[in-house]
Short mmCIF file of C-alpha atoms in Angstrom, two decimals:
data_model
loop_
_atom_site.label_atom_id
_atom_site.label_comp_id
_atom_site.label_asym_id
_atom_site.label_seq_id
_atom_site.Cartn_x
_atom_site.Cartn_y
_atom_site.Cartn_z
CA UNK A 1 149.36 127.44 126.63
CA UNK A 2 147.00 127.53 123.64
CA UNK A 3 145.05 124.48 122.59
CA UNK A 4 143.40 124.55 119.17
CA UNK A 5 140.10 122.65 118.96
CA UNK A 6 138.53 121.86 115.60
CA UNK A 7 135.87 119.90 113.75
CA UNK A 8 136.11 118.70 110.13
CA UNK A 9 133.78 116.53 108.04
CA UNK A 10 136.36 114.77 105.86
CA UNK A 11 133.85 112.75 103.79
CA UNK A 12 135.88 109.55 104.29
CA UNK A 13 139.63 109.26 104.01
CA UNK A 14 140.36 106.26 101.78
CA UNK A 15 137.12 104.49 100.85
CA UNK A 16 133.54 105.69 100.54
CA UNK A 17 130.28 103.91 99.81
CA UNK A 18 129.67 104.10 96.07
CA UNK A 19 126.21 105.58 96.65
CA UNK A 20 127.79 108.44 98.63
CA UNK A 21 130.55 109.12 96.11
CA UNK A 22 128.38 110.19 93.17
CA UNK A 23 128.72 113.44 91.24
CA UNK A 24 125.34 114.59 92.53
CA UNK A 25 123.25 113.67 95.56
CA UNK A 26 120.27 112.77 93.34
CA UNK A 27 122.27 110.01 91.65
CA UNK A 28 122.96 108.03 94.79
CA UNK A 29 119.83 108.90 96.76
CA UNK A 30 117.59 106.06 95.38
CA UNK A 31 120.22 103.47 96.28
CA UNK A 32 120.55 104.78 99.83
CA UNK A 33 116.78 104.80 100.21
CA UNK A 34 116.60 101.21 98.89
CA UNK A 35 119.37 100.16 101.28
CA UNK A 36 117.45 101.57 104.23
CA UNK A 37 114.18 100.06 103.04
CA UNK A 38 115.74 96.61 102.59
CA UNK A 39 117.19 96.63 106.11
CA UNK A 40 113.91 97.76 107.61
CA UNK A 41 111.78 95.12 105.87
CA UNK A 42 114.37 92.33 106.18
CA UNK A 43 114.32 92.72 109.98
CA UNK A 44 110.64 91.73 110.21
CA UNK A 45 109.94 88.38 111.91
CA UNK A 46 107.47 87.44 109.15
CA UNK A 47 107.42 88.54 105.50
CA UNK A 48 104.10 89.24 103.80
CA UNK A 49 103.68 89.06 100.04
CA UNK A 50 104.06 92.84 99.93
CA UNK A 51 107.22 92.64 102.05
CA UNK A 52 108.75 90.19 99.59
CA UNK A 53 107.83 92.45 96.68
CA UNK A 54 109.42 95.40 98.48
CA UNK A 55 112.59 93.41 99.16
CA UNK A 56 112.89 92.44 95.48
CA UNK A 57 112.30 96.06 94.45
CA UNK A 58 115.05 97.23 96.80
CA UNK A 59 117.45 94.63 95.41
CA UNK A 60 116.67 95.85 91.89
CA UNK A 61 117.27 99.49 92.80
CA UNK A 62 120.59 98.47 94.35
CA UNK A 63 121.38 96.62 91.09
CA UNK A 64 121.90 93.36 92.95
CA UNK A 65 119.15 92.23 90.58
CA UNK A 66 118.92 93.71 87.07
CA UNK A 67 116.34 93.75 84.31
CA UNK A 68 117.31 91.72 81.24
CA UNK A 69 115.39 90.67 78.11
CA UNK A 70 114.55 87.50 80.02
CA UNK A 71 113.25 89.37 83.06
CA UNK A 72 114.77 90.07 86.46
CA UNK A 73 118.08 88.28 86.96
CA UNK A 74 121.05 88.42 89.39
CA UNK A 75 123.72 90.94 88.43
CA UNK A 76 126.69 88.89 87.25
CA UNK A 77 129.10 91.81 87.71
CA UNK A 78 128.01 93.41 90.98
CA UNK A 79 131.48 94.68 91.90
CA UNK A 80 131.61 96.61 88.62
CA UNK A 81 128.28 98.41 88.51
CA UNK A 82 126.06 97.55 91.50
CA UNK A 83 125.52 99.75 94.54
CA UNK A 84 125.65 96.80 96.95
CA UNK A 85 126.01 93.04 97.30
CA UNK A 86 123.80 90.54 99.09
CA UNK A 87 125.51 88.45 101.76
CA UNK A 88 123.76 85.17 102.60
CA UNK A 89 125.68 83.35 105.31
CA UNK A 90 123.08 80.77 106.38
CA UNK A 91 119.63 79.74 105.29
CA UNK A 92 117.87 80.46 102.02
CA UNK A 93 116.81 84.05 101.45
CA UNK A 94 116.88 84.56 97.70
CA UNK A 95 116.32 81.75 95.18
CA UNK A 96 117.30 82.57 91.60
CA UNK A 97 116.61 79.74 89.11
CA UNK A 98 118.33 80.13 85.76
CA UNK A 99 115.05 80.02 83.84
CA UNK A 100 112.79 82.04 86.17
CA UNK A 101 112.79 85.34 88.01
CA UNK A 102 114.26 85.37 91.53
CA UNK A 103 111.97 84.99 94.52
CA UNK A 104 112.28 85.52 98.26
CA UNK A 105 112.33 82.05 99.83
CA UNK A 106 112.65 83.11 103.47
CA UNK A 107 109.44 83.53 105.46
CA UNK A 108 111.03 85.96 107.91
CA UNK A 109 114.22 87.12 109.59
CA UNK A 110 114.58 83.85 111.49
CA UNK A 111 115.00 81.83 108.29
CA UNK A 112 118.31 83.31 107.22
CA UNK A 113 121.46 85.07 108.37
CA UNK A 114 122.82 87.74 106.09
CA UNK A 115 122.63 91.34 105.01
CA UNK A 116 123.00 93.81 102.16
CA UNK A 117 126.40 95.48 102.10
CA UNK A 118 127.02 98.77 100.33
CA UNK A 119 130.00 98.58 97.98
CA UNK A 120 132.80 101.07 98.56
CA UNK A 121 135.33 102.53 96.17
CA UNK A 122 138.59 104.38 96.78
CA UNK A 123 138.43 108.09 97.47
CA UNK A 124 140.39 110.23 94.99
CA UNK A 125 143.99 110.18 96.26
CA UNK A 126 144.54 113.83 95.42
CA UNK A 127 141.49 114.82 97.45
CA UNK A 128 142.78 112.78 100.40
CA UNK A 129 146.07 114.66 100.22
CA UNK A 130 144.18 117.95 100.20
CA UNK A 131 142.30 116.79 103.30
CA UNK A 132 145.65 116.23 104.99
CA UNK A 133 146.89 119.63 103.85
CA UNK A 134 143.92 121.35 105.45
CA UNK A 135 144.55 119.58 108.76
CA UNK A 136 148.28 120.28 108.64
CA UNK A 137 147.73 123.96 107.84
CA UNK A 138 145.18 124.55 110.59
CA UNK A 139 147.04 122.19 112.96
CA UNK A 140 144.38 121.53 115.61
CA UNK A 141 145.64 119.90 118.79
CA UNK A 142 142.27 118.21 119.18
CA UNK A 143 140.19 117.46 116.08
CA UNK A 144 136.73 115.94 115.75
CA UNK A 145 136.80 113.95 112.49
CA UNK A 146 133.36 113.41 110.94
CA UNK A 147 132.73 110.70 108.31
CA UNK A 148 135.82 108.61 108.96
CA UNK A 149 135.36 105.02 107.86
CA UNK A 150 137.09 103.31 110.80
CA UNK A 151 139.92 103.64 113.30
CA UNK A 152 142.55 101.87 111.13
CA UNK A 153 141.89 104.48 108.45
CA UNK A 154 142.49 107.27 110.97
CA UNK A 155 145.76 105.65 112.05
CA UNK A 156 146.90 105.11 108.46
CA UNK A 157 145.95 108.67 107.47
CA UNK A 158 147.87 110.08 110.44
CA UNK A 159 150.97 108.00 109.75
CA UNK A 160 151.12 108.37 105.98
CA UNK A 161 149.77 111.88 105.33
CA UNK A 162 149.93 113.82 108.59
CA UNK A 163 153.48 112.89 109.51
CA UNK A 164 152.36 111.34 112.81
CA UNK A 165 151.07 114.70 113.99
CA UNK A 166 148.69 112.98 116.40
CA UNK A 167 149.55 110.69 119.27
CA UNK A 168 145.98 109.45 119.65
CA UNK A 169 143.48 108.37 116.97
CA UNK A 170 140.23 107.04 118.39
CA UNK A 171 136.93 106.00 116.84
CA UNK A 172 133.96 103.99 118.11
CA UNK A 173 131.77 102.21 115.57
CA UNK A 174 128.38 103.87 115.38
CA UNK A 175 124.97 102.95 114.03
CA UNK A 176 125.57 103.87 110.38
CA UNK A 177 126.62 100.83 108.31
CA UNK A 178 128.06 102.98 105.51
CA UNK A 179 131.37 103.70 107.24
CA UNK A 180 130.71 107.31 108.22
CA UNK A 181 131.56 107.49 111.90
CA UNK A 182 132.91 110.23 114.17
CA UNK A 183 136.45 109.99 115.54
CA UNK A 184 139.02 112.04 117.37
CA UNK A 185 142.65 113.05 116.82
CA UNK A 186 144.71 114.36 119.77
CA UNK A 187 148.35 115.43 119.93
CA UNK A 188 150.74 114.08 122.56
CA UNK A 189 150.00 117.13 124.74
CA UNK A 190 146.48 115.80 125.35
CA UNK A 191 145.56 112.59 127.14
CA UNK A 192 142.38 110.63 126.40
CA UNK A 193 141.20 109.58 129.85
CA UNK A 194 138.03 107.79 128.77
CA UNK A 195 135.45 107.47 126.01
CA UNK A 196 131.81 106.44 126.28
CA UNK A 197 129.45 105.81 123.40
CA UNK A 198 125.70 106.42 123.22
CA UNK A 199 124.89 104.12 120.31
CA UNK A 200 122.23 102.21 122.24
CA UNK A 201 120.16 105.20 123.38
CA UNK A 202 116.60 104.32 122.25
CA UNK A 203 114.55 106.61 120.06
CA UNK A 204 111.59 107.70 122.22
CA UNK A 205 109.40 108.09 119.14
CA UNK A 206 110.28 104.76 117.52
CA UNK A 207 110.27 101.78 119.91
CA UNK A 208 112.95 99.26 119.06
CA UNK A 209 115.08 101.74 117.12
CA UNK A 210 118.23 103.57 118.18
CA UNK A 211 118.20 107.35 118.40
CA UNK A 212 121.53 108.44 116.97
CA UNK A 213 122.19 108.04 113.26
CA UNK A 214 125.87 107.54 114.05
CA UNK A 215 126.75 108.10 117.73
CA UNK A 216 127.34 110.87 120.24
CA UNK A 217 130.54 109.65 121.91
CA UNK A 218 131.71 111.41 125.06
CA UNK A 219 135.47 111.93 125.38
CA UNK A 220 137.11 112.90 128.66
CA UNK A 221 140.46 114.57 127.93
CA UNK A 222 143.21 115.70 130.30
CA UNK A 223 144.86 118.90 129.07
CA UNK A 224 148.53 119.82 129.62
CA UNK A 225 147.76 122.04 132.62
CA UNK A 226 145.72 119.31 134.30
CA UNK A 227 142.32 120.64 133.24
CA UNK A 228 139.59 118.20 132.25
CA UNK A 229 137.91 118.82 128.89
CA UNK A 230 134.77 116.91 127.88
CA UNK A 231 133.80 116.59 124.22
CA UNK A 232 130.52 115.40 122.73
CA UNK A 233 131.18 114.52 119.07
CA UNK A 234 128.22 114.58 116.70
CA UNK A 235 127.00 113.84 113.21
CA UNK A 236 123.25 114.33 113.41
CA UNK A 237 120.60 113.11 110.98
CA UNK A 238 121.21 114.23 107.39
CA UNK A 239 118.86 116.46 105.43
CA UNK A 240 117.91 113.65 103.06
CA UNK A 241 114.18 112.98 102.72
CA UNK A 242 114.80 109.45 101.40
CA UNK A 243 113.04 107.95 104.42
CA UNK A 244 110.69 110.81 105.24
CA UNK A 245 111.10 114.18 106.90
CA UNK A 246 114.42 114.06 108.81
CA UNK A 247 113.73 117.10 111.00
CA UNK A 248 111.78 115.39 113.82
CA UNK A 249 114.54 112.80 114.31
CA UNK A 250 117.25 115.46 114.30
CA UNK A 251 115.23 117.40 116.86
CA UNK A 252 115.11 114.38 119.14
CA UNK A 253 118.83 113.81 118.66
CA UNK A 254 119.77 117.38 119.54
CA UNK A 255 117.49 117.20 122.58
CA UNK A 256 119.32 114.11 123.80
CA UNK A 257 122.72 115.73 123.18
CA UNK A 258 121.58 118.63 125.38
CA UNK A 259 120.43 116.15 128.05
CA UNK A 260 123.86 114.48 128.04
CA UNK A 261 125.46 117.92 128.37
CA UNK A 262 123.16 118.81 131.27
CA UNK A 263 124.06 115.58 133.07
CA UNK A 264 127.76 116.32 132.65
CA UNK A 265 127.27 119.76 134.15
CA UNK A 266 125.28 118.36 137.04
CA UNK A 267 128.19 116.00 137.73
CA UNK A 268 130.57 118.96 137.98
CA UNK A 269 132.08 119.20 134.49
CA UNK A 270 132.97 122.79 133.58
CA UNK A 271 134.92 122.67 130.33
CA UNK A 272 132.55 121.03 127.85
CA UNK A 273 132.23 121.33 124.06
CA UNK A 274 129.58 119.96 121.71
CA UNK A 275 130.99 119.81 118.19
CA UNK A 276 130.62 118.20 114.81
CA UNK A 277 128.27 118.22 111.83
CA UNK A 278 124.79 119.07 113.10
CA UNK A 279 123.37 118.94 109.55
CA UNK A 280 121.09 121.97 109.83
CA UNK A 281 121.73 125.68 109.38
CA UNK A 282 119.97 128.67 110.92
CA UNK A 283 116.74 130.02 109.49
CA UNK A 284 117.90 132.40 106.70
CA UNK A 285 115.01 134.76 107.46
CA UNK A 286 115.81 134.82 111.18
CA UNK A 287 119.38 133.68 111.97
CA UNK A 288 118.57 133.56 115.68
CA UNK A 289 116.28 130.59 115.02
CA UNK A 290 117.71 127.09 114.57
CA UNK A 291 115.03 124.64 113.42
CA UNK A 292 115.58 121.17 114.92
CA UNK A 293 118.58 122.40 116.97
CA UNK A 294 116.72 124.58 119.45
CA UNK A 295 117.84 122.49 122.42
CA UNK A 296 121.46 123.32 121.60
CA UNK A 297 121.23 126.75 119.98
CA UNK A 298 117.92 128.20 121.15
CA UNK A 299 117.51 131.10 123.62
CA UNK A 300 117.26 128.73 126.58
CA UNK A 301 120.52 126.92 125.83
CA UNK A 302 123.53 127.71 128.06
CA UNK A 303 125.91 126.70 125.28
CA UNK A 304 127.87 129.44 123.50
CA UNK A 305 127.96 129.17 119.72
CA UNK A 306 131.54 129.79 118.54
CA UNK A 307 130.23 131.62 115.46
CA UNK A 308 128.76 134.26 117.77
CA UNK A 309 131.80 134.55 120.01
CA UNK A 310 133.41 138.02 119.80
CA UNK A 311 136.86 136.45 119.27
CA UNK A 312 135.65 134.26 116.39
CA UNK A 313 136.86 136.18 113.35
CA UNK A 314 135.66 133.74 110.72
CA UNK A 315 139.01 134.20 108.99
CA UNK A 316 142.07 131.98 108.94
CA UNK A 317 143.84 133.97 106.25
CA UNK A 318 143.13 137.70 106.31
CA UNK A 319 143.19 137.73 102.49
CA UNK A 320 139.97 135.70 102.52
CA UNK A 321 136.86 137.87 102.22
CA UNK A 322 134.44 135.29 103.48
CA UNK A 323 132.38 137.45 105.84
CA UNK A 324 129.66 137.35 103.19
CA UNK A 325 129.72 133.55 103.37
CA UNK A 326 129.00 132.60 106.98
CA UNK A 327 128.53 128.86 106.44
CA UNK A 328 130.76 125.80 106.39
CA UNK A 329 129.30 123.54 103.65
CA UNK A 330 129.45 123.83 99.85
CA UNK A 331 128.35 127.40 98.98
CA UNK A 332 128.82 128.44 102.64
CA UNK A 333 125.59 130.41 102.76
CA UNK A 334 123.99 130.84 106.17
CA UNK A 335 121.67 127.91 105.38
CA UNK A 336 124.81 125.83 104.85
CA UNK A 337 126.26 126.47 108.29
CA UNK A 338 126.30 122.82 109.33
CA UNK A 339 129.52 122.41 111.33
CA UNK A 340 129.56 123.76 114.87
CA UNK A 341 131.62 124.17 118.02
CA UNK A 342 129.37 124.87 121.02
CA UNK A 343 131.03 125.77 124.31
CA UNK A 344 130.11 125.72 127.97
CA UNK A 345 130.25 129.24 129.49
CA UNK A 346 133.54 128.50 131.27
CA UNK A 347 135.13 127.15 128.08
CA UNK A 348 133.85 130.13 126.06
CA UNK A 349 135.73 132.46 128.40
CA UNK A 350 138.99 130.82 127.28
CA UNK A 351 138.48 131.44 123.53
CA UNK A 352 141.08 133.79 122.04
CA UNK A 353 140.52 133.20 118.33
CA UNK A 354 138.57 131.09 115.88
CA UNK A 355 137.50 130.76 112.29
CA UNK A 356 136.42 128.73 109.29
CA UNK A 357 139.17 127.39 107.03
CA UNK A 358 137.90 127.05 103.46
CA UNK A 359 141.02 126.62 101.34
CA UNK A 360 140.21 122.96 100.69
CA UNK A 361 136.56 123.65 99.82
CA UNK A 362 135.53 124.04 96.16
CA UNK A 363 131.96 125.06 96.89
CA UNK A 364 129.03 123.67 94.94
CA UNK A 365 130.26 120.49 93.20
CA UNK A 366 128.46 121.56 90.02
CA UNK A 367 130.57 124.71 89.74
CA UNK A 368 133.07 124.73 86.88
CA UNK A 369 134.96 127.71 88.27
CA UNK A 370 136.55 128.06 91.72
CA UNK A 371 134.67 130.01 94.39
CA UNK A 372 134.90 133.79 94.26
CA UNK A 373 134.08 134.40 97.92
CA UNK A 374 137.16 132.66 99.33
CA UNK A 375 140.51 131.42 98.08
CA UNK A 376 141.31 127.75 97.55
CA UNK A 377 144.58 125.92 97.18
CA UNK A 378 145.83 126.55 93.60
CA UNK A 379 146.25 122.80 93.08
CA UNK A 380 142.47 122.30 93.43
CA UNK A 381 140.96 122.85 90.00
CA UNK A 382 137.67 120.95 90.31
CA UNK A 383 135.28 119.67 92.95
CA UNK A 384 136.60 116.11 92.71
CA UNK A 385 139.99 117.29 93.98
CA UNK A 386 138.60 119.20 96.96
CA UNK A 387 139.52 118.20 100.49
CA UNK A 388 135.83 117.93 101.39
CA UNK A 389 132.44 119.52 100.84
CA UNK A 390 132.91 120.98 104.33
CA UNK A 391 135.27 123.55 105.81
CA UNK A 392 137.25 123.02 109.00
CA UNK A 393 135.93 125.06 111.96
CA UNK A 394 138.31 125.86 114.84
CA UNK A 395 138.78 127.84 118.03
CA UNK A 396 141.86 128.59 120.13
CA UNK A 397 141.61 128.10 123.90
CA UNK A 398 143.96 129.93 126.27
CA UNK A 399 144.80 127.49 129.02
#
């Protein structure tokens, strides 16, 4: 029996944070940086004068506060044009007199209960249908779904757009408050035996902070022939520099993923896959090097990269001429190879085929014309109608 295993960054199914749904990354980046800065400063037990100034600045960048001829004032239409809203459940955090500029009243985290919540907006319905078409055309039996907003969205997507293809839809909430978690679809041929999250693993370089940007959930699956398959789903730190160089954190994350894999092997697990969006491509000048992912893809790693497997053709449709485009994100250059399936040696021996499915991928969102290196669905005529900025990566396993 053949089991098809895949990974697909769907960029949310029904709703996406407004700051993530912009035409260009540069447009939403300041808001995401302000969101992160607000959460970091707001968590302090005591607020200094500079902390309060930083909190007000973050609220202004998020357009919770706006500049008017009378000075800084609360945005009266936040659901129309703000990036976020301020939730104040208890205590006094922000005081905004009608005749004066707002001020931070709280002296520290203990004085109030609340948070800043990023506003979401619906994903383009046509794009969601293209996402479903990609999944239906590739038809994985087991699919890692990256950037799904929550489990109810997975269930609704499966019922309404996938024709109940999947018997199981599972997702554990991770550490990212923007609704971009990692989940799993499985057909009725596959049983989910258990799932264990790693959201609370501490960051060894940042006491008091959690290591994984989202999570690295471990799924134990029982396959139709009785074999046990273990999956480590991932969405590692993004390449955004909004809060500093992301590479050291991603390096620590990939090192911990490898440690989890090593523990599984020591416990006797043989069929293991590490998959998802690792958010970093190989070094274009030396494709054998993988900055920040050395623990998983370096010369000392026992994991087999599906891209380098002799049965991995890179083609789903032989009419596609995408050998010149070895990546999985936007332009699909080597630098943009972000989505991976890494296999234990025993699992790699079972691979009979594999590839990158790009028919739902427009390429660079700034492109007016469709990509010339691969074919897309004829219904997709612009980037906003694409299934995702990512391609679906898959392998077939002969069991």
